[in-house]
């Protein structure tokens, strides 16, 4: 998935960029993900969950994104 935007100006990336990368790494390293799961796929799903939660107006979009990833990869 490639997104052609001025991503350095995106408020979500400015606010959550490092945290998303850290969470993705933690999930990839610490959780029992299915075989074949990549760090990139976890990161993409975190961003999708974060953007979706932000659009819905969720108060804690990062928490919602983590739950989204755990439902996909750990259930």
Short mmCIF file of the N, C-alpha and C atoms (twelve columns), coordinates in Angstrom:
data_MODEL
# 
_entry.id   MODEL 
# 
loop_
_atom_site.group_PDB 
_atom_site.id 
_atom_site.type_symbol 
_atom_site.label_atom_id 
_atom_site.label_alt_id 
_atom_site.label_comp_id 
_atom_site.label_asym_id 
_atom_site.label_seq_id 
_atom_site.Cartn_x 
_atom_site.Cartn_y 
_atom_site.Cartn_z 
_atom_site.pdbx_PDB_model_num 
ATOM 1   N N  . UNK A 1  0.844   -1.163  0.000  1 
ATOM 2   C CA . UNK A 1  0.000   0.000   0.000  1 
ATOM 3   C C  . UNK A 1  0.894   1.232   0.000  1 
ATOM 4   N N  . UNK A 2  0.743   2.064   -0.986 1 
ATOM 5   C CA . UNK A 2  1.505   3.297   -1.078 1 
ATOM 6   C C  . UNK A 2  0.537   4.467   -1.079 1 
ATOM 7   N N  . UNK A 3  0.818   5.432   -0.263 1 
ATOM 8   C CA . UNK A 3  -0.019  6.618   -0.187 1 
ATOM 9   C C  . UNK A 3  0.806   7.799   -0.664 1 
ATOM 10  N N  . UNK A 4  0.307   8.466   -1.697 1 
ATOM 11  C CA . UNK A 4  1.007   9.624   -2.251 1 
ATOM 12  C C  . UNK A 4  0.421   10.892  -1.644 1 
ATOM 13  N N  . UNK A 5  0.970   11.324  -0.541 1 
ATOM 14  C CA . UNK A 5  0.518   12.559  0.100  1 
ATOM 15  C C  . UNK A 5  1.724   13.293  0.652  1 
ATOM 16  N N  . UNK A 6  1.469   14.481  1.093  1 
ATOM 17  C CA . UNK A 6  2.513   15.228  1.790  1 
ATOM 18  C C  . UNK A 6  2.494   14.761  3.241  1 
ATOM 19  N N  . UNK A 7  2.994   13.545  3.464  1 
ATOM 20  C CA . UNK A 7  2.841   12.898  4.760  1 
ATOM 21  C C  . UNK A 7  3.573   13.602  5.897  1 
ATOM 22  N N  . UNK A 8  4.579   14.394  5.599  1 
ATOM 23  C CA . UNK A 8  5.282   15.079  6.682  1 
ATOM 24  C C  . UNK A 8  4.412   16.165  7.303  1 
ATOM 25  N N  . UNK A 9  3.366   16.572  6.615  1 
ATOM 26  C CA . UNK A 9  2.467   17.595  7.129  1 
ATOM 27  C C  . UNK A 9  1.216   16.987  7.763  1 
ATOM 28  N N  . UNK A 10 1.034   15.691  7.634  1 
ATOM 29  C CA . UNK A 10 -0.154  15.029  8.149  1 
ATOM 30  C C  . UNK A 10 -0.151  15.080  9.680  1 
ATOM 31  N N  . UNK A 11 -1.206  15.635  10.291 1 
ATOM 32  C CA . UNK A 11 -1.226  15.763  11.748 1 
ATOM 33  C C  . UNK A 11 -1.175  14.423  12.482 1 
ATOM 34  N N  . UNK A 12 -1.774  13.382  11.915 1 
ATOM 35  C CA . UNK A 12 -1.714  12.077  12.572 1 
ATOM 36  C C  . UNK A 12 -0.288  11.552  12.616 1 
ATOM 37  N N  . UNK A 13 0.439   11.708  11.523 1 
ATOM 38  C CA . UNK A 13 1.827   11.241  11.492 1 
ATOM 39  C C  . UNK A 13 2.679   12.070  12.445 1 
ATOM 40  N N  . UNK A 14 2.462   13.367  12.455 1 
ATOM 41  C CA . UNK A 14 3.224   14.216  13.364 1 
ATOM 42  C C  . UNK A 14 2.961   13.848  14.823 1 
ATOM 43  N N  . UNK A 15 1.719   13.515  15.127 1 
ATOM 44  C CA . UNK A 15 1.360   13.230  16.512 1 
ATOM 45  C C  . UNK A 15 1.693   11.799  16.930 1 
ATOM 46  N N  . UNK A 16 1.476   10.819  16.030 1 
ATOM 47  C CA . UNK A 16 1.560   9.415   16.425 1 
ATOM 48  C C  . UNK A 16 2.656   8.607   15.733 1 
ATOM 49  N N  . UNK A 17 3.418   9.207   14.841 1 
ATOM 50  C CA . UNK A 17 4.364   8.458   14.024 1 
ATOM 51  C C  . UNK A 17 5.310   7.558   14.791 1 
ATOM 52  N N  . UNK A 18 6.030   8.105   15.729 1 
ATOM 53  C CA . UNK A 18 6.981   7.294   16.501 1 
ATOM 54  C C  . UNK A 18 6.274   6.268   17.363 1 
ATOM 55  N N  . UNK A 19 5.167   6.651   17.923 1 
ATOM 56  C CA . UNK A 19 4.432   5.734   18.808 1 
ATOM 57  C C  . UNK A 19 3.898   4.540   18.023 1 
ATOM 58  N N  . UNK A 20 3.391   4.769   16.814 1 
ATOM 59  C CA . UNK A 20 2.898   3.667   15.980 1 
ATOM 60  C C  . UNK A 20 4.034   2.701   15.671 1 
ATOM 61  N N  . UNK A 21 5.186   3.233   15.315 1 
ATOM 62  C CA . UNK A 21 6.335   2.374   15.014 1 
ATOM 63  C C  . UNK A 21 6.741   1.563   16.238 1 
ATOM 64  N N  . UNK A 22 6.722   2.180   17.400 1 
ATOM 65  C CA . UNK A 22 7.095   1.486   18.632 1 
ATOM 66  C C  . UNK A 22 6.088   0.385   18.972 1 
ATOM 67  N N  . UNK A 23 4.814   0.689   18.861 1 
ATOM 68  C CA . UNK A 23 3.775   -0.296  19.166 1 
ATOM 69  C C  . UNK A 23 3.839   -1.465  18.190 1 
ATOM 70  N N  . UNK A 24 4.020   -1.165  16.913 1 
ATOM 71  C CA . UNK A 24 4.127   -2.233  15.910 1 
ATOM 72  C C  . UNK A 24 5.299   -3.151  16.245 1 
ATOM 73  N N  . UNK A 25 6.426   -2.572  16.608 1 
ATOM 74  C CA . UNK A 25 7.587   -3.375  16.991 1 
ATOM 75  C C  . UNK A 25 7.320   -4.219  18.219 1 
ATOM 76  N N  . UNK A 26 6.636   -3.647  19.206 1 
ATOM 77  C CA . UNK A 26 6.303   -4.392  20.421 1 
ATOM 78  C C  . UNK A 26 5.385   -5.570  20.118 1 
ATOM 79  N N  . UNK A 27 4.358   -5.339  19.318 1 
ATOM 80  C CA . UNK A 27 3.429   -6.416  18.960 1 
ATOM 81  C C  . UNK A 27 4.167   -7.497  18.182 1 
ATOM 82  N N  . UNK A 28 4.973   -7.089  17.218 1 
ATOM 83  C CA . UNK A 28 5.710   -8.045  16.383 1 
ATOM 84  C C  . UNK A 28 6.664   -8.881  17.233 1 
ATOM 85  N N  . UNK A 29 7.313   -8.261  18.192 1 
ATOM 86  C CA . UNK A 29 8.313   -8.948  19.006 1 
ATOM 87  C C  . UNK A 29 7.680   -9.775  20.132 1 
ATOM 88  N N  . UNK A 30 6.664   -9.242  20.797 1 
ATOM 89  C CA . UNK A 30 6.175   -9.836  22.037 1 
ATOM 90  C C  . UNK A 30 4.950   -10.731 21.897 1 
ATOM 91  N N  . UNK A 31 4.157   -10.527 20.883 1 
ATOM 92  C CA . UNK A 31 2.907   -11.277 20.748 1 
ATOM 93  C C  . UNK A 31 3.112   -12.508 19.873 1 
ATOM 94  N N  . UNK A 32 2.208   -13.427 19.978 1 
ATOM 95  C CA . UNK A 32 2.253   -14.647 19.169 1 
ATOM 96  C C  . UNK A 32 1.462   -14.434 17.878 1 
ATOM 97  N N  . UNK A 33 2.072   -13.750 16.929 1 
ATOM 98  C CA . UNK A 33 1.430   -13.474 15.645 1 
ATOM 99  C C  . UNK A 33 1.492   -14.716 14.766 1 
ATOM 100 N N  . UNK A 34 0.541   -14.865 13.855 1 
ATOM 101 C CA . UNK A 34 0.572   -16.002 12.931 1 
ATOM 102 C C  . UNK A 34 1.843   -15.992 12.088 1 
ATOM 103 N N  . UNK A 35 2.267   -17.179 11.708 1 
ATOM 104 C CA . UNK A 35 3.462   -17.303 10.871 1 
ATOM 105 C C  . UNK A 35 3.254   -16.522 9.575  1 
ATOM 106 N N  . UNK A 36 4.271   -15.814 9.149  1 
ATOM 107 C CA . UNK A 36 4.191   -15.020 7.931  1 
ATOM 108 C C  . UNK A 36 3.818   -13.566 8.164  1 
ATOM 109 N N  . UNK A 37 3.467   -13.222 9.403  1 
ATOM 110 C CA . UNK A 37 3.146   -11.833 9.726  1 
ATOM 111 C C  . UNK A 37 4.427   -11.009 9.701  1 
ATOM 112 N N  . UNK A 38 4.367   -9.853  9.064  1 
ATOM 113 C CA . UNK A 38 5.548   -8.992  8.988  1 
ATOM 114 C C  . UNK A 38 5.337   -7.727  9.810  1 
ATOM 115 N N  . UNK A 39 6.429   -7.104  10.157 1 
ATOM 116 C CA . UNK A 39 6.364   -5.827  10.870 1 
ATOM 117 C C  . UNK A 39 5.635   -4.790  10.020 1 
ATOM 118 N N  . UNK A 40 5.874   -4.827  8.720  1 
ATOM 119 C CA . UNK A 40 5.219   -3.888  7.806  1 
ATOM 120 C C  . UNK A 40 3.704   -4.076  7.813  1 
ATOM 121 N N  . UNK A 41 3.241   -5.325  7.820  1 
ATOM 122 C CA . UNK A 41 1.793   -5.556  7.803  1 
ATOM 123 C C  . UNK A 41 1.150   -5.082  9.101  1 
ATOM 124 N N  . UNK A 42 1.830   -5.279  10.218 1 
ATOM 125 C CA . UNK A 42 1.308   -4.792  11.497 1 
ATOM 126 C C  . UNK A 42 1.261   -3.265  11.499 1 
ATOM 127 N N  . UNK A 43 2.318   -2.638  11.000 1 
ATOM 128 C CA . UNK A 43 2.367   -1.174  10.943 1 
ATOM 129 C C  . UNK A 43 1.252   -0.625  10.064 1 
ATOM 130 N N  . UNK A 44 1.025   -1.241  8.909  1 
ATOM 131 C CA . UNK A 44 -0.050  -0.791  8.017  1 
ATOM 132 C C  . UNK A 44 -1.404  -0.906  8.690  1 
ATOM 133 N N  . UNK A 45 -1.655  -2.017  9.364  1 
ATOM 134 C CA . UNK A 45 -2.943  -2.185  10.041 1 
ATOM 135 C C  . UNK A 45 -3.106  -1.191  11.188 1 
ATOM 136 N N  . UNK A 46 -2.016  -0.883  11.888 1 
ATOM 137 C CA . UNK A 46 -2.092  0.139   12.936 1 
ATOM 138 C C  . UNK A 46 -2.490  1.487   12.353 1 
ATOM 139 N N  . UNK A 47 -1.866  1.869   11.233 1 
ATOM 140 C CA . UNK A 47 -2.208  3.153   10.602 1 
ATOM 141 C C  . UNK A 47 -3.654  3.156   10.111 1 
ATOM 142 N N  . UNK A 48 -4.094  2.045   9.522  1 
ATOM 143 C CA . UNK A 48 -5.487  1.976   9.066  1 
ATOM 144 C C  . UNK A 48 -6.446  2.122   10.241 1 
ATOM 145 N N  . UNK A 49 -6.163  1.418   11.326 1 
ATOM 146 C CA . UNK A 49 -6.995  1.514   12.518 1 
ATOM 147 C C  . UNK A 49 -6.976  2.904   13.123 1 
ATOM 148 N N  . UNK A 50 -5.807  3.523   13.132 1 
ATOM 149 C CA . UNK A 50 -5.668  4.870   13.683 1 
ATOM 150 C C  . UNK A 50 -6.451  5.884   12.856 1 
ATOM 151 N N  . UNK A 51 -6.311  5.823   11.545 1 
ATOM 152 C CA . UNK A 51 -7.030  6.753   10.663 1 
ATOM 153 C C  . UNK A 51 -8.534  6.560   10.777 1 
ATOM 154 N N  . UNK A 52 -8.963  5.311   10.819 1 
ATOM 155 C CA . UNK A 52 -10.384 5.013   10.943 1 
ATOM 156 C C  . UNK A 52 -10.937 5.552   12.263 1 
ATOM 157 N N  . UNK A 53 -10.214 5.317   13.342 1 
ATOM 158 C CA . UNK A 53 -10.661 5.792   14.655 1 
ATOM 159 C C  . UNK A 53 -10.694 7.319   14.704 1 
ATOM 160 N N  . UNK A 54 -9.696  7.954   14.116 1 
ATOM 161 C CA . UNK A 54 -9.660  9.422   14.101 1 
ATOM 162 C C  . UNK A 54 -10.835 9.983   13.304 1 
ATOM 163 N N  . UNK A 55 -11.167 9.349   12.192 1 
ATOM 164 C CA . UNK A 55 -12.302 9.807   11.379 1 
ATOM 165 C C  . UNK A 55 -13.619 9.640   12.119 1 
ATOM 166 N N  . UNK A 56 -13.717 8.596   12.938 1 
ATOM 167 C CA . UNK A 56 -14.938 8.366   13.712 1 
ATOM 168 C C  . UNK A 56 -15.019 9.256   14.947 1 
ATOM 169 N N  . UNK A 57 -13.928 9.945   15.274 1 
ATOM 170 C CA . UNK A 57 -13.924 10.832  16.430 1 
ATOM 171 C C  . UNK A 57 -13.691 10.119  17.749 1 
ATOM 172 N N  . UNK A 58 -13.045 8.963   17.718 1 
ATOM 173 C CA . UNK A 58 -12.744 8.211   18.934 1 
ATOM 174 C C  . UNK A 58 -11.797 9.039   19.808 1 
ATOM 175 N N  . UNK A 59 -12.039 9.039   21.113 1 
ATOM 176 C CA . UNK A 59 -11.225 9.851   22.016 1 
ATOM 177 C C  . UNK A 59 -9.772  9.389   22.080 1 
ATOM 178 N N  . UNK A 60 -9.526  8.087   22.041 1 
ATOM 179 C CA . UNK A 60 -8.160  7.551   22.080 1 
ATOM 180 C C  . UNK A 60 -7.948  6.679   20.839 1 
ATOM 181 N N  . UNK A 61 -7.641  7.303   19.693 1 
ATOM 182 C CA . UNK A 61 -7.520  6.534   18.454 1 
ATOM 183 C C  . UNK A 61 -6.372  5.528   18.469 1 
ATOM 184 N N  . UNK A 62 -5.332  5.787   19.224 1 
ATOM 185 C CA . UNK A 62 -4.208  4.857   19.283 1 
ATOM 186 C C  . UNK A 62 -4.611  3.565   19.998 1 
ATOM 187 N N  . UNK A 63 -5.355  3.684   21.065 1 
ATOM 188 C CA . UNK A 63 -5.852  2.499   21.777 1 
ATOM 189 C C  . UNK A 63 -6.780  1.698   20.869 1 
ATOM 190 N N  . UNK A 64 -7.638  2.382   20.155 1 
ATOM 191 C CA . UNK A 64 -8.540  1.722   19.217 1 
ATOM 192 C C  . UNK A 64 -7.758  0.998   18.125 1 
ATOM 193 N N  . UNK A 65 -6.682  1.613   17.640 1 
ATOM 194 C CA . UNK A 65 -5.853  0.995   16.601 1 
ATOM 195 C C  . UNK A 65 -5.171  -0.263  17.122 1 
ATOM 196 N N  . UNK A 66 -4.678  -0.222  18.361 1 
ATOM 197 C CA . UNK A 66 -4.047  -1.413  18.949 1 
ATOM 198 C C  . UNK A 66 -5.057  -2.548  19.069 1 
ATOM 199 N N  . UNK A 67 -6.271  -2.241  19.499 1 
ATOM 200 C CA . UNK A 67 -7.315  -3.264  19.603 1 
ATOM 201 C C  . UNK A 67 -7.638  -3.836  18.226 1 
ATOM 202 N N  . UNK A 68 -7.668  -2.984  17.210 1 
ATOM 203 C CA . UNK A 68 -7.916  -3.407  15.830 1 
ATOM 204 C C  . UNK A 68 -6.864  -4.424  15.393 1 
ATOM 205 N N  . UNK A 69 -5.598  -4.132  15.649 1 
ATOM 206 C CA . UNK A 69 -4.508  -5.030  15.250 1 
ATOM 207 C C  . UNK A 69 -4.574  -6.336  16.031 1 
ATOM 208 N N  . UNK A 70 -4.856  -6.254  17.301 1 
ATOM 209 C CA . UNK A 70 -4.932  -7.484  18.106 1 
ATOM 210 C C  . UNK A 70 -6.084  -8.376  17.640 1 
ATOM 211 N N  . UNK A 71 -7.205  -7.772  17.249 1 
ATOM 212 C CA . UNK A 71 -8.324  -8.573  16.727 1 
ATOM 213 C C  . UNK A 71 -7.918  -9.299  15.451 1 
ATOM 214 N N  . UNK A 72 -7.161  -8.628  14.594 1 
ATOM 215 C CA . UNK A 72 -6.770  -9.220  13.315 1 
ATOM 216 C C  . UNK A 72 -5.733  -10.315 13.496 1 
ATOM 217 N N  . UNK A 73 -4.681  -10.023 14.237 1 
ATOM 218 C CA . UNK A 73 -3.532  -10.923 14.286 1 
ATOM 219 C C  . UNK A 73 -3.520  -11.887 15.458 1 
ATOM 220 N N  . UNK A 74 -4.230  -11.601 16.516 1 
ATOM 221 C CA . UNK A 74 -4.096  -12.418 17.714 1 
ATOM 222 C C  . UNK A 74 -5.369  -13.148 18.104 1 
ATOM 223 N N  . UNK A 75 -6.344  -13.158 17.232 1 
ATOM 224 C CA . UNK A 75 -7.582  -13.865 17.579 1 
ATOM 225 C C  . UNK A 75 -7.702  -15.158 16.822 1 
# 
